Short mmCIF file of C-alpha atoms in Angstrom, two decimals:
data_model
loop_
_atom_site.label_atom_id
_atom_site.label_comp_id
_atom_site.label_asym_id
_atom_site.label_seq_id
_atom_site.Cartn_x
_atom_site.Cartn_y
_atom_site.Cartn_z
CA UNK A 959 -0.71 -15.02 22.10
CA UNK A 960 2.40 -15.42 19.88
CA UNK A 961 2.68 -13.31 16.75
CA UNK A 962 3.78 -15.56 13.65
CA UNK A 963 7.35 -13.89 12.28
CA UNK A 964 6.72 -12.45 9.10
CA UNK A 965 7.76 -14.43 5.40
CA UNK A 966 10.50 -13.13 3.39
CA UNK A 967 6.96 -12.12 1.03
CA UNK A 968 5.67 -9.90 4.16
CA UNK A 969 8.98 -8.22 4.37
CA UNK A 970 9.46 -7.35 0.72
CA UNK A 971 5.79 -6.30 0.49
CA UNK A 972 6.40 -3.71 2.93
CA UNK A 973 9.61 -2.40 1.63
CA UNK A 974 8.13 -2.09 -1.59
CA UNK A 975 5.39 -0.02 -0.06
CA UNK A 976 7.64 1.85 1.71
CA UNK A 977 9.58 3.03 -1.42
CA UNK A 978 6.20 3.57 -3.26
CA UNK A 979 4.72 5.70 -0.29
CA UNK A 980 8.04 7.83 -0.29
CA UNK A 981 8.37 8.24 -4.27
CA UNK A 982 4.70 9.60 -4.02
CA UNK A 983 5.80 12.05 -1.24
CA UNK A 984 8.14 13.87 -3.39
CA UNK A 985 9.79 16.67 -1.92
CA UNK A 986 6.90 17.16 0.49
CA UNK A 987 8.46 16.73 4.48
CA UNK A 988 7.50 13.24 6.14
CA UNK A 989 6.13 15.77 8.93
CA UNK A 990 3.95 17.56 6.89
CA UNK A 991 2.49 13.95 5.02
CA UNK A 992 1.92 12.59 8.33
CA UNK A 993 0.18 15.29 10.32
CA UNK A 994 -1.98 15.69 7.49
CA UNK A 995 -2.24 11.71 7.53
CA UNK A 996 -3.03 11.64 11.20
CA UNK A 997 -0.45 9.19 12.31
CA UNK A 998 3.49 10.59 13.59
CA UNK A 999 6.11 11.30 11.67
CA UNK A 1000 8.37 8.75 13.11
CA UNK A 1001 5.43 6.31 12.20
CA UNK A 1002 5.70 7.07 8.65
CA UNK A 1003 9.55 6.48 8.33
CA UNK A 1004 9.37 3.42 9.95
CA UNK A 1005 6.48 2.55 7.10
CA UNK A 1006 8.89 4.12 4.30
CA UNK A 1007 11.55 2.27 5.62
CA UNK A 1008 10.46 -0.69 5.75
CA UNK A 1009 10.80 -1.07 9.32
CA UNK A 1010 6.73 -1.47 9.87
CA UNK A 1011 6.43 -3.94 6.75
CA UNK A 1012 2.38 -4.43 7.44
CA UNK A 1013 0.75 -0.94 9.04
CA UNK A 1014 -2.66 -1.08 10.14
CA UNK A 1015 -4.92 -1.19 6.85
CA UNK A 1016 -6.14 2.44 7.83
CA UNK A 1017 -2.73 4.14 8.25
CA UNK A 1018 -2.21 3.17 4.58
CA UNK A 1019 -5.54 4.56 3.31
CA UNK A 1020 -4.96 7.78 5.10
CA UNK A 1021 -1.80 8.32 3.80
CA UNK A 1022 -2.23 7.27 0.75
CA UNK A 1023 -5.24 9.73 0.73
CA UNK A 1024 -2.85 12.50 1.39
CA UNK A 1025 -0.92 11.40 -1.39
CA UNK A 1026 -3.45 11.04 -3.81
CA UNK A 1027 -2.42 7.32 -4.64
CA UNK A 1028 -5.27 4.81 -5.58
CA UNK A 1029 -5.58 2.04 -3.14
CA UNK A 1030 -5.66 -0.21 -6.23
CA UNK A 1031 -2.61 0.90 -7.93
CA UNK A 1032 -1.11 0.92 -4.80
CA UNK A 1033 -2.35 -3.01 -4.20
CA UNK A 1034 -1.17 -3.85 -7.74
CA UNK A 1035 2.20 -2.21 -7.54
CA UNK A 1036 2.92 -3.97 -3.99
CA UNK A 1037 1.66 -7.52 -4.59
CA UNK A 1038 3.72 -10.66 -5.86
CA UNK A 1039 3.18 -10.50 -10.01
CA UNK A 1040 0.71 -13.15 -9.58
CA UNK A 1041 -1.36 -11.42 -7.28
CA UNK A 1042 -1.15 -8.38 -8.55
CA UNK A 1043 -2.62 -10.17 -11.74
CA UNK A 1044 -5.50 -11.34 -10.34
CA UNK A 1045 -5.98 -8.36 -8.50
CA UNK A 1046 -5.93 -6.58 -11.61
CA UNK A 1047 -8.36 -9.62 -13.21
CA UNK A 1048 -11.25 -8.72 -10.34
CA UNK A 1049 -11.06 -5.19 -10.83
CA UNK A 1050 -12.13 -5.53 -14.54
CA UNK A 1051 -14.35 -7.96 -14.14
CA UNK A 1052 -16.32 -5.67 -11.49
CA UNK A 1053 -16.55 -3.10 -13.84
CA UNK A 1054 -20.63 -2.16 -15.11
CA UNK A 1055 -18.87 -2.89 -18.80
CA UNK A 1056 -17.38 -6.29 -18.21
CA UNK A 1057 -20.33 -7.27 -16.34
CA UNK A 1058 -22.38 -5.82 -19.28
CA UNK A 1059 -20.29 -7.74 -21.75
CA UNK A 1060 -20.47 -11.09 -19.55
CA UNK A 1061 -24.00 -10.71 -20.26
CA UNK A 1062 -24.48 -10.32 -23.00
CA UNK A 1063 -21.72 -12.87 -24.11
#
C-alpha cells in the first residue's frame, strides 16, 4: 500500500502544532514532557518540529494531557480559519444551554 504525500495543509497543520505543543512546554525539558507523555523524547521533537506533521491521535492527547492543553483549543488553534470556525460552531451548539435555547426557540 502507497501512503498519499501529505498537502501543503497537512504540513502547516503540523508545524503549527508543533510550535503550539512547544510554547505550552515552557521551560519544562522535552525529556521530562515525554516520559511523562509515554512516547520518546526524540518523538516529541520530531512532533515540535514539525518533522512528524500528523502523530498518532493518541500521542497528541497524551501529551497534551501532560501539558494541560484542551484538545479543543488545541483543534481550534491548529485548523484552517474555516475549520476552526465550525469547529468552534459544534462545540456551542453541543452545549446543554444551546441545546436548551434551540428548544425552546
Amino acid at each position: 500500500m502507497v501512503r498519499e504525500p501529505l498537502s501543503i495543509a497537512d504540513r502547516l497543520r503540523g508545524e503549527r502544532l508543533g510550535d503550539l505543543l512547544r510554547e505550552a512546554r515552557g521551560s519544562r525539558s522535552i525529556t521530562d514532557v515525554a516520559l511523562q507523555a509515554g512516547i520518546s523524547p526524540e518523538t516529541l521533537r520530531k512532533i515540535e518540529r514539525g518533522r512528524i506533521p500528523t502523530p498518532a491521535f493518541f500521542t497528541v492527547v497524551s501529551v497534551a494531557g501532560v501539558l494541560d492543553l484542551s484538545l479543543d483549543a488545541l483543534l481550534v488553534q491548529v485548523s484552517p480559519p474555516d475549520a476552526a470556525a465550525e469547529a468552534a460552531d459544534e462545540a456551542i451548539a453541543d452545549t446543554p444551554a444551546e441545546g436548551r435555547r434551540r428548544a425552546a426557540g
